[in-house]
Coordinates of C-alpha atoms in Angstrom, one line a residue:
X201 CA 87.6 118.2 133.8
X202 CA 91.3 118.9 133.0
X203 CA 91.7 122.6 134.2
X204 CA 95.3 123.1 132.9
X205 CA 98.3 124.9 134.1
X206 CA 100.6 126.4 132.6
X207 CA 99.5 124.7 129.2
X208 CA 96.7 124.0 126.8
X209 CA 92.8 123.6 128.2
X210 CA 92.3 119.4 128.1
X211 CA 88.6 119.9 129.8
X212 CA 87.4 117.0 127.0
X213 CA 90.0 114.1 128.3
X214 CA 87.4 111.5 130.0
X215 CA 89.1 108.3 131.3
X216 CA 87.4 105.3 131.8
X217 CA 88.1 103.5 134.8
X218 CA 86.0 100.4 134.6
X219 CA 86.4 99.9 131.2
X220 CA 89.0 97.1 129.1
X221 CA 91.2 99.7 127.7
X222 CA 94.4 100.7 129.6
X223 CA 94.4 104.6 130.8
X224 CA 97.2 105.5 129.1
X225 CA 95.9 104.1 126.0
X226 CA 92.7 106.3 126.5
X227 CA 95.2 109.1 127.2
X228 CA 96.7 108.6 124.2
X229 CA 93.8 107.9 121.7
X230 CA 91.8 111.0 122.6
X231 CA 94.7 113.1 122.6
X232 CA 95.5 111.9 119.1
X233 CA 92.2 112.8 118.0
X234 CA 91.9 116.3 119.5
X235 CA 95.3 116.7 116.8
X236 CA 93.8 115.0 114.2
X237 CA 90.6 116.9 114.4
X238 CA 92.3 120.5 114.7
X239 CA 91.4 121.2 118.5
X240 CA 94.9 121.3 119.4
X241 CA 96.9 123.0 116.3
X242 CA 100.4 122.4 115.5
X243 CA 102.7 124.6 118.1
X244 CA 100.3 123.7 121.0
X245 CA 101.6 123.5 124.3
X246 CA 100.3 120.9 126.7
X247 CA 100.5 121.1 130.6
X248 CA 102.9 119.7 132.5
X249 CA 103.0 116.1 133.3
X250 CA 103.0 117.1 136.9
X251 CA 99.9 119.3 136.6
X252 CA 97.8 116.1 134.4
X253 CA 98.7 113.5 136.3
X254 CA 97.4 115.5 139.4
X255 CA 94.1 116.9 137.9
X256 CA 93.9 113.5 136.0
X257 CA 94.6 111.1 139.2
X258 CA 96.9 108.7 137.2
X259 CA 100.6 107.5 138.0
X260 CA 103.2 109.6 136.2
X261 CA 104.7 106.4 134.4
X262 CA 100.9 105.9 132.9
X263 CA 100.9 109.8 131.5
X264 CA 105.2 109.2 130.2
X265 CA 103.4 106.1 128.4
X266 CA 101.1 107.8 126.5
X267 CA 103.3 110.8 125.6
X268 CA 106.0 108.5 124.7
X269 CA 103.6 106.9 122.1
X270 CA 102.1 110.3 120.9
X271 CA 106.3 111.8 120.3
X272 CA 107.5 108.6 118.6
X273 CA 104.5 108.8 115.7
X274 CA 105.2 112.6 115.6
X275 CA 102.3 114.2 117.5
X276 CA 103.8 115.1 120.3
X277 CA 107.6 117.0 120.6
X278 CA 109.4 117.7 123.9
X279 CA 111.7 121.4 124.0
X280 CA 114.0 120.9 126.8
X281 CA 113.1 122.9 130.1
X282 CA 110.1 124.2 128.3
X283 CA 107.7 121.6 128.1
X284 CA 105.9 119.8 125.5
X285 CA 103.8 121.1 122.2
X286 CA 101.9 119.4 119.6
X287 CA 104.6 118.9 116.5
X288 CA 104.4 122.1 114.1
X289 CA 103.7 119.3 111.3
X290 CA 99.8 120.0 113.0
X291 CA 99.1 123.2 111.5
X292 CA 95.6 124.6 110.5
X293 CA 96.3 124.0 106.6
X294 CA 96.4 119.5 107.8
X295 CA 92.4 120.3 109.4
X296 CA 89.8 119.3 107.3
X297 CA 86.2 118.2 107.6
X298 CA 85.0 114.9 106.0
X299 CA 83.6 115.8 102.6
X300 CA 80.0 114.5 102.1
X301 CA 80.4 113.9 98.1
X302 CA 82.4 110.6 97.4
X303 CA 83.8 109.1 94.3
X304 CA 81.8 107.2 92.3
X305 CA 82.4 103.9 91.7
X306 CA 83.6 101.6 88.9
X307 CA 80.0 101.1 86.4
X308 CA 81.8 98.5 84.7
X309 CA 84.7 96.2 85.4
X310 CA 86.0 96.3 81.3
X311 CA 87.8 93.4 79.5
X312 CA 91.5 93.1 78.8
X313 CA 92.0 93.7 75.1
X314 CA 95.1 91.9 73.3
X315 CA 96.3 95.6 73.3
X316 CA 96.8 95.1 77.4
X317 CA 97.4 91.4 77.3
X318 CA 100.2 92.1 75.5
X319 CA 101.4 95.1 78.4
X320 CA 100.5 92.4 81.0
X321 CA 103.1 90.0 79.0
X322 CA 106.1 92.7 78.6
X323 CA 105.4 93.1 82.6
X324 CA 105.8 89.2 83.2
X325 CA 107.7 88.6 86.5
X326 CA 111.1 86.3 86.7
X327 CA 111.1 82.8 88.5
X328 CA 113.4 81.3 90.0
X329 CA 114.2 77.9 91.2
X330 CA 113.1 77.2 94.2
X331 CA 115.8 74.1 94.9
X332 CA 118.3 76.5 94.9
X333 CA 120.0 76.2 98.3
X334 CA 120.8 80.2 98.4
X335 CA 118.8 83.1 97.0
X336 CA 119.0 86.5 97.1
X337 CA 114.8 87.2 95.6
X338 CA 114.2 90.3 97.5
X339 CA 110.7 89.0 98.2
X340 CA 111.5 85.9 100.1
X341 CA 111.4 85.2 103.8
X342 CA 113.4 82.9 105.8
X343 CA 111.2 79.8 105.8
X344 CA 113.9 78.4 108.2
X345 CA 112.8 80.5 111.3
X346 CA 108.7 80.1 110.8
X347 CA 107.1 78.0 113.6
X348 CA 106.2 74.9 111.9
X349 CA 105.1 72.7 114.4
X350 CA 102.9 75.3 115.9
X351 CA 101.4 75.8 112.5
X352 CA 100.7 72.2 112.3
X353 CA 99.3 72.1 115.2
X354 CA 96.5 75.1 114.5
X355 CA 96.0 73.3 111.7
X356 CA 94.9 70.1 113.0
X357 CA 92.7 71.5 115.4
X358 CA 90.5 72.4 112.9
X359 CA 90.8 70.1 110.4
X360 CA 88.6 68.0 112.6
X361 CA 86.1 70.2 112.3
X362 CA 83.2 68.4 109.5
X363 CA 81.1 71.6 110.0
X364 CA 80.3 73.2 106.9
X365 CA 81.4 76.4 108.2
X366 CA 84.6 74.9 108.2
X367 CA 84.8 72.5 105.0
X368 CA 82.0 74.9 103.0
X369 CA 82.6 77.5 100.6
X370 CA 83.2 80.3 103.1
X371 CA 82.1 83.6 104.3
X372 CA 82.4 86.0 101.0
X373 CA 84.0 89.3 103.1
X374 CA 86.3 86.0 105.3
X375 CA 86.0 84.0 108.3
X376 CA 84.9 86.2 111.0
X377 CA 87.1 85.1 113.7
X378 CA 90.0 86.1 111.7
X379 CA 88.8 89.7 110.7
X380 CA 88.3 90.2 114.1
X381 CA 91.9 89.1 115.0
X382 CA 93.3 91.0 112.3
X383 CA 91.0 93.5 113.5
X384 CA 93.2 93.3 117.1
X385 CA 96.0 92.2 115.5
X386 CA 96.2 96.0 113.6
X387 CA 95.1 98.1 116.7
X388 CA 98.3 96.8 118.6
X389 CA 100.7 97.0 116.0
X390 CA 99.7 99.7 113.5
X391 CA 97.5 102.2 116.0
X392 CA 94.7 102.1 113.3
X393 CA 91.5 100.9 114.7
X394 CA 88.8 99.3 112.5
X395 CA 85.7 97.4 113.6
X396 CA 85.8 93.8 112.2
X397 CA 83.3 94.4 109.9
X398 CA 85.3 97.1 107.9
X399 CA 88.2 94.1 107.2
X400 CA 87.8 91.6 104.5
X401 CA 90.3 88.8 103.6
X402 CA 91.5 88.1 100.4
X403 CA 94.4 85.7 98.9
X404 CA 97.0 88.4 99.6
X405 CA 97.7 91.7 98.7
X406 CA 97.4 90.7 94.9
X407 CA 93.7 90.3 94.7
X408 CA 93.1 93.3 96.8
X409 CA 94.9 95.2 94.3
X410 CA 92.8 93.7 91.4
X411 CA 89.4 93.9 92.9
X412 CA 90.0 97.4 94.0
X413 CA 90.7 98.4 90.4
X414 CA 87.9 96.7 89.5
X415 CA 85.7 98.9 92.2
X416 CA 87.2 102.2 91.5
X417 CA 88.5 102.6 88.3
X418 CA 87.4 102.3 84.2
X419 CA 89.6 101.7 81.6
X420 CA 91.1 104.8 80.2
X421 CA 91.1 106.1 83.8
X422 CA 94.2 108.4 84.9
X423 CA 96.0 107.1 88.3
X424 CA 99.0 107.4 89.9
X425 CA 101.8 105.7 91.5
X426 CA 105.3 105.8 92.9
X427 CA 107.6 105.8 90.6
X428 CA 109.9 103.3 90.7
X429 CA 106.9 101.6 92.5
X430 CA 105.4 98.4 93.1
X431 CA 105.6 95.9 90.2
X432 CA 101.9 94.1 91.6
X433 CA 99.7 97.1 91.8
X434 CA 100.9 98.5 88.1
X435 CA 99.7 95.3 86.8
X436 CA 96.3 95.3 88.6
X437 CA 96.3 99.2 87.1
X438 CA 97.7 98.0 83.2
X439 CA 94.7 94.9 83.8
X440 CA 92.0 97.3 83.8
X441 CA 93.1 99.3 81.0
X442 CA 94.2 102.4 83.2
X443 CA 96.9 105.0 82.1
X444 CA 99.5 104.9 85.2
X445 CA 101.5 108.1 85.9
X446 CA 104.9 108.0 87.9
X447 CA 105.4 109.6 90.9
X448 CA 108.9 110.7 91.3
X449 CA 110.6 109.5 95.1
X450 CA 112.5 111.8 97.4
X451 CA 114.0 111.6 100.8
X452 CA 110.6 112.0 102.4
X453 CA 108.8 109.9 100.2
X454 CA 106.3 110.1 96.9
X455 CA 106.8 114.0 95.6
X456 CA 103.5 115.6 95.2
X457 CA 104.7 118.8 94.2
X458 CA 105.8 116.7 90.8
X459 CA 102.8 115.9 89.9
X460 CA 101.8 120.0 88.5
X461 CA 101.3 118.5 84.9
X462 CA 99.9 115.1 85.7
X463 CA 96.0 114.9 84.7
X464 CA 93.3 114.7 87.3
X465 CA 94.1 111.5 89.4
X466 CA 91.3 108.7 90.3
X467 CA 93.6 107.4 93.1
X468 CA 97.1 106.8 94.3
X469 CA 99.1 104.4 95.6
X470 CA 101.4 104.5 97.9
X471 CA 104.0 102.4 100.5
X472 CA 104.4 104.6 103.0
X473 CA 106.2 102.8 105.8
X474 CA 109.0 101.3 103.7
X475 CA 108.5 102.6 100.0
X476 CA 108.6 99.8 97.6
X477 CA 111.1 99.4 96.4
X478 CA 113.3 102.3 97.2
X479 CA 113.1 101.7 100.6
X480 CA 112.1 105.5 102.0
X481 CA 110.2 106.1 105.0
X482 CA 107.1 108.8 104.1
X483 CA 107.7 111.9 106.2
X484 CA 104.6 113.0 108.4
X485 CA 104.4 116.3 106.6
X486 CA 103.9 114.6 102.8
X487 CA 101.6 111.8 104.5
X488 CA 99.2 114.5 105.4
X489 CA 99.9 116.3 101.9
X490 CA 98.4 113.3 100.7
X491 CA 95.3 112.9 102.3
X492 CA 94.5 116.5 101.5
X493 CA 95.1 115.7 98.2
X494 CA 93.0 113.1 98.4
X495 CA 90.2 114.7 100.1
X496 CA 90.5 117.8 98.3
X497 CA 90.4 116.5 95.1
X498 CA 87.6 113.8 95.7
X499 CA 90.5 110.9 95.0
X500 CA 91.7 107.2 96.4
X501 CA 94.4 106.4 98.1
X502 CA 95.3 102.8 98.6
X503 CA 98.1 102.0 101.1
X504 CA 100.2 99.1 101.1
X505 CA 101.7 98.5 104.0
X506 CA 104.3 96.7 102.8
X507 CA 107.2 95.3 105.4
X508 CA 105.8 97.3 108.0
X509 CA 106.3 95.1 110.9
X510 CA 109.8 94.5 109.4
X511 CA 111.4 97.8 111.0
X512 CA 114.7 97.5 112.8
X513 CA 115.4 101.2 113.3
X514 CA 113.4 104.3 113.5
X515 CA 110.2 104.7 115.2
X516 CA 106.6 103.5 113.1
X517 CA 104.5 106.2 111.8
X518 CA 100.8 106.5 111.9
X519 CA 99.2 104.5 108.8
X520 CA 97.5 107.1 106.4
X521 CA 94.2 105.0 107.5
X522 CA 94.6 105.9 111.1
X523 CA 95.0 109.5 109.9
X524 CA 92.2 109.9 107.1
X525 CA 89.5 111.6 108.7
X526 CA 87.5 111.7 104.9
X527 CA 87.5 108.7 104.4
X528 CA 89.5 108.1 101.4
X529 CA 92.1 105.6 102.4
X530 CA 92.0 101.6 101.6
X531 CA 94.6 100.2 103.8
X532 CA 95.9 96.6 102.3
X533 CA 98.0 94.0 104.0
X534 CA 98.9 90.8 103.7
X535 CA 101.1 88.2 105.6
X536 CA 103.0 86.8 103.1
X537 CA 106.3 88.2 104.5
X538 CA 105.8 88.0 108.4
X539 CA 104.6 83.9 107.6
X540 CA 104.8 82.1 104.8
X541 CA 104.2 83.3 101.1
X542 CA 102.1 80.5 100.1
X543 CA 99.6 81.0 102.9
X544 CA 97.5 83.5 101.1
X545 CA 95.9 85.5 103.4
X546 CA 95.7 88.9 103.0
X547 CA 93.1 92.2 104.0
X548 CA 91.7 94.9 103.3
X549 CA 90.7 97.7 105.4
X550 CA 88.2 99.4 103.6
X551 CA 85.7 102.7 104.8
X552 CA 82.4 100.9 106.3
X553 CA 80.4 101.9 102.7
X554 CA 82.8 100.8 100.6
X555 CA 82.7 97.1 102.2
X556 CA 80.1 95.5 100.7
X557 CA 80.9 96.7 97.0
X558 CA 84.4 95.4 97.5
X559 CA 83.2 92.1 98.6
X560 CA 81.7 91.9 95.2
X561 CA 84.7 92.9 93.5
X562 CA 86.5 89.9 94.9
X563 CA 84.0 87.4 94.0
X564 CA 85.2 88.2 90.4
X565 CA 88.6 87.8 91.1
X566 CA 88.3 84.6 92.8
X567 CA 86.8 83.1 96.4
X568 CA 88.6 84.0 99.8
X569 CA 91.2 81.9 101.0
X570 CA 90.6 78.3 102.5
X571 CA 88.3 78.7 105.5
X572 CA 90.8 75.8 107.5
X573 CA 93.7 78.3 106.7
X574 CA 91.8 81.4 108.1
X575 CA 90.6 79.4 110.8
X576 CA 94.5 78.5 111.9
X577 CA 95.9 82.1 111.1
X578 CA 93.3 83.4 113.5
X579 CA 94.6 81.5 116.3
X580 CA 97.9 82.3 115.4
X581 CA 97.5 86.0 115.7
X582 CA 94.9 85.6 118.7
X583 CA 97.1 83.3 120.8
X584 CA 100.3 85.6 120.1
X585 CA 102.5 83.9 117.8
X586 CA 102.7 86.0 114.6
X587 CA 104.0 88.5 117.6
X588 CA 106.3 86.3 119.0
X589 CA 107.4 85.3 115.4
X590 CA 107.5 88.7 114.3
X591 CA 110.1 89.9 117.0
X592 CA 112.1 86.5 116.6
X593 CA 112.7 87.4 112.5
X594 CA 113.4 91.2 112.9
X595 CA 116.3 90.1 115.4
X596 CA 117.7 87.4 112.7
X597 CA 117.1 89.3 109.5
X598 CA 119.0 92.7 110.9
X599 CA 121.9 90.2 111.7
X600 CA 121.5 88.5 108.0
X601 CA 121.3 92.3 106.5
X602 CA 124.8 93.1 108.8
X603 CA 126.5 89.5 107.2
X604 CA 125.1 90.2 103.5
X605 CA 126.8 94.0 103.5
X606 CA 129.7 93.1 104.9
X607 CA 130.4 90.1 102.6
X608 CA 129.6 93.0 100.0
X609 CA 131.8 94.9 101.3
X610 CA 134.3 92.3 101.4
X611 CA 133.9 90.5 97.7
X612 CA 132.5 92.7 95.3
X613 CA 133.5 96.2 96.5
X614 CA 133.7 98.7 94.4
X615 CA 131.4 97.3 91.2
X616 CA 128.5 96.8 94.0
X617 CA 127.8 99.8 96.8
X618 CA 124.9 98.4 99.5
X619 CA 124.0 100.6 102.8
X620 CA 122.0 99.6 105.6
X621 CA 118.5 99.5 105.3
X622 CA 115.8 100.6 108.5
X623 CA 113.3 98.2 107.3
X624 CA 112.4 95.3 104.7
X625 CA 113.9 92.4 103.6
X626 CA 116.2 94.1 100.7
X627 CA 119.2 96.7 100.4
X628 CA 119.6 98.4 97.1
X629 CA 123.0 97.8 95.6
X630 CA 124.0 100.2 93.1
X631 CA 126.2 99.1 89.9
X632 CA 128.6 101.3 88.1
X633 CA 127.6 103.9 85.7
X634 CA 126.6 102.5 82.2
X635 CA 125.5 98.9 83.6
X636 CA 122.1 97.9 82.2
X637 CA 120.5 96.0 85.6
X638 CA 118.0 94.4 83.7
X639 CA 120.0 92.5 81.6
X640 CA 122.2 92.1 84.0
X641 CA 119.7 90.1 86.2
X642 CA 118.6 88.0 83.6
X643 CA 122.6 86.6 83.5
X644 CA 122.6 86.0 87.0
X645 CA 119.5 84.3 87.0
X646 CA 120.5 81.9 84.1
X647 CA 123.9 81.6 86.5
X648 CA 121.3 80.7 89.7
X649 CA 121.9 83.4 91.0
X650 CA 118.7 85.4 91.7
X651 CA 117.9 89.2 91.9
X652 CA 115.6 91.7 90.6
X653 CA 116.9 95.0 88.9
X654 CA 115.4 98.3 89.8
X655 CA 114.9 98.9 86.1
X656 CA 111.9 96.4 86.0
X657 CA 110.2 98.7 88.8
X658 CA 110.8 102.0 86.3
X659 CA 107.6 103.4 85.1
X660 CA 109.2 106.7 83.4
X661 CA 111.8 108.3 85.5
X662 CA 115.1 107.3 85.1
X663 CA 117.2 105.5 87.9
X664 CA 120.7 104.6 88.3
X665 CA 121.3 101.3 87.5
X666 CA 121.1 99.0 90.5
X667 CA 120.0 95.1 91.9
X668 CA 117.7 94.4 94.5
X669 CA 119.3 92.0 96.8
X670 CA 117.5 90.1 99.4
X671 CA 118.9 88.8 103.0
X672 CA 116.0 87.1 104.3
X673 CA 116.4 83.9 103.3
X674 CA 120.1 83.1 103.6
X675 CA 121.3 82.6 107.2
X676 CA 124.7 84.6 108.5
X677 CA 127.0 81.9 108.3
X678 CA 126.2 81.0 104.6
X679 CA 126.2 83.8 103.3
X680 CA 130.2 84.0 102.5
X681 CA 129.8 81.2 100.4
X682 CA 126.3 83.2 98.7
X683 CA 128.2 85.9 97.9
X684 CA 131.0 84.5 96.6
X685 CA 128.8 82.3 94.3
X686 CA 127.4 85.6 92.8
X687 CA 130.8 86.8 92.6
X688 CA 131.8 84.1 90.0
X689 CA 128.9 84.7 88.2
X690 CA 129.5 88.0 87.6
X691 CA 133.1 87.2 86.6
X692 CA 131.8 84.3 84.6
X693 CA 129.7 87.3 83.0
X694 CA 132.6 89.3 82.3
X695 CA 132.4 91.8 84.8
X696 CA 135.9 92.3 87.2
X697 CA 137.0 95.2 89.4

């Protein structure tokens, strides 16, 4: 027992010796909870590091570990010569217990009607042509840097296989091997941690979106978004017939003190580690506003963790999974952006009751992905590539980002403005007053040059007019040459500065 001096009681801290986890790991995991649960409010202060590491018997670097992790995600704040407290984001009105009533699900999955066919058809996304040497498509990765030969190597390991486990229909909730990698894969990266068996794969983010309509919603149901907000999930919303509301963005993320008028929400959705497409990093206060929306008014929240692992600056914040304690959260991922789009592979982490139900939901919007592709993602995650790859692409995309804004800077200055971004594979760049992006982009694009305007991602508040430009897939020393292509485009347009 943890007697404290000078600081908070920590007589519940029990460390495991003999066990597989790592002691500052332990440290940190049941200090986190004791926040999360409300034992050790916001404005808390802990003992010393001298004082734990003595009453604890561990090394001072594992206790510095394990606070280092707990200050980065916000739990944890340091005053100088006065110690450290729990962050004042903890207070009593973030403690909740898990309600026992939960919403009930979808009775019926609903038809479209020509009525939403024809929404579904104003909503249609923009191509592009693939052959085109350069592209700025927000959404594509750098195919150059993926590990190919390691891929096809995976591959072929189990493409001998003649097992019908293997060359069968598959597992309906996804090849187990891989929901338990992904399983691993999301403890180590994203400091959620979900059993296996609450993790089912689908063919990307896409059909997690439409099967979880499917689950939790009826037509005519009221939900919410960001607003602008992802393009993907207001179709899987539009499909089933819902009304979608628009949540207005600030500097801390998805405003919930805009929403006085809106009607009863059945869920939200939301991007908080790099919001799509705005780019904002949800604060820690509004991600916990959230959940206690959530909880308090019986509602879903999906989270899309879109272009998490993609972070160059700024420390990562807990998932709203990891911090649900009511169970009301549906993380989704997917990893078409830290791969290769056409993989499809994609999860969903999903409350342990809600698993099976979703399961059934995806069997209407098609199978899982190809049991050989499962089998070689697993071992790409399980033998450490995808982390390997992962820090390789973050190193080469910031340097892409730095050649694509100062090319920007160079050629088209002042009709496009472009800052840095701390995460994604996209800057904003903002067009002159009066410019209409959307038409815009579709002049470009008949030009091959190809961007998406942030008016398509409008639901109903207005937004300056402005061009999502990706770096990704067009390597530093080309992208003079990119840029100036665009830049006789838009002249050919009839745009000069």
């Amino acid at each position: 027992m943890v007697k404290g001096s000078g600081g908070k009681l920590l007589g519940d801290l029990r460390l495991d010796r003999a066990g597989d986890s790592p002691l500052h790991r332990q440290i940190y995991t049941q200090i986190r909870t004791m926040i999360l649960s409300g034992q050790l409010p916001g404005g808390t202060r802990l003992p010393s590091t001298r004082t734990l590491c003595t009453e604890l018997n561990v090394s001072r670097i594992t206790l510095v570990n394990a606070f280092q992790a707990l200050a980065s995600e916000g739990f944890l704040r340091s005053r100088a010569g006065d110690g450290t407290y729990v962050g004042d984001e903890w207070h009593n009105d973030f403690s909740f217990s898990p309600v026992s009533r939960r919403p009930e699900l979808s009775v019926r999955a609903g038809l479209s009607t020509s009525i939403r066919g024809s929404e579904l058809h104003k909503q249609a996304l923009t191509s592009w042509n693939p052959e085109d040497s350069e592209t700025f498509v927000a959404s594509q990765v750098g195919t150059d840097l993926f590990p190919a030969r390691t891929w096809k190597t995976l591959v072929a390991r189990h493409s001998e296989r003649r097992s019908i486990d293997m060359l069968g229909y598959g597992e309906p909730l996804g090849y187990l091997p891989l929901r338990e990698a992904v399983a691993e894969y999301l403890r180590d990266s994203r400091g959620i941690t979900p059993a296996a068996e609450q993790i089912v794969i689908t063919t990307g983010a896409q059909q997690a979106f439409n099967a979880l309509m499917l689950l939790m919603t009826d037509p005519g149901d009221h939900v919410w978004m960001e607003d602008p907000g992802h393009i993907a999930a207001a179709k899987a919303m539009l499909a089933n017939g819902c009304t979608v509301h628009g949540v207005p963005i600030d500097e801390q993320g998805a405003n919930l003190a805009a929403t006085e008028d809106f009607p009863a929400g059945r869920l939200m959705f939301l991007t908080p580690a790099r919001q799509h497409p705005l780019g904002v990093r949800m604060s820690l206060a509004r991600r916990m506003e959230w959940i206690s929306w959530a909880n308090e008014r019986n509602s879903w929240i999906i989270e899309d963790d879109s272009d998490s692992e993609l972070r160059y600056r700024g420390a990562h914040l807990p998932p709203l999974f990891g911090l649900d304690r009511g169970a009301h959260v549906v993380h989704v991922g997917s990893f078409s952006k830290v791969m290769f789009p056409s993989i499809r592979v994609g999860y969903a982490v999903l409350p342990e009751d809600l698993v099976q139900p979703f399961g059934a939901a995806i069997s209407v919007t098609g199978r899982s992905p190809s049991t050989l592709i499962q089998a070689a993602a697993a071992d790409f995650l399980r033998e450490g590539h995808l982390n390997s790859h992962i820090r390789r692409t973050r190193k080469i995309y910031e340097t892409r980002q730095a050649a694509l804004l100062e090319e920007l800077h160079r050629q088209v200055d002042p009709f496009i403005h472009a800052s840095p971004v701390d995460a994604g594979m996209h800057l904003i760049a903002k067009l002159p007053p009066g410019i209409d992006d959307q038409l815009l982009a579709a002049q470009l694009a008949d030009r091959g040059v190809y961007t998406y305007a942030l008016g398509d991602y409008v639901l109903q508040q207005p937004a300056p007019p402005a061009l999502l430009i990706g770096f990704a897939a067009t390597e530093a020393r080309h992208m003079p040459d990119a840029v100036g292509y665009m830049v006789r485009a838009l002249h050919h347009i009839g745009h000069r500065w």
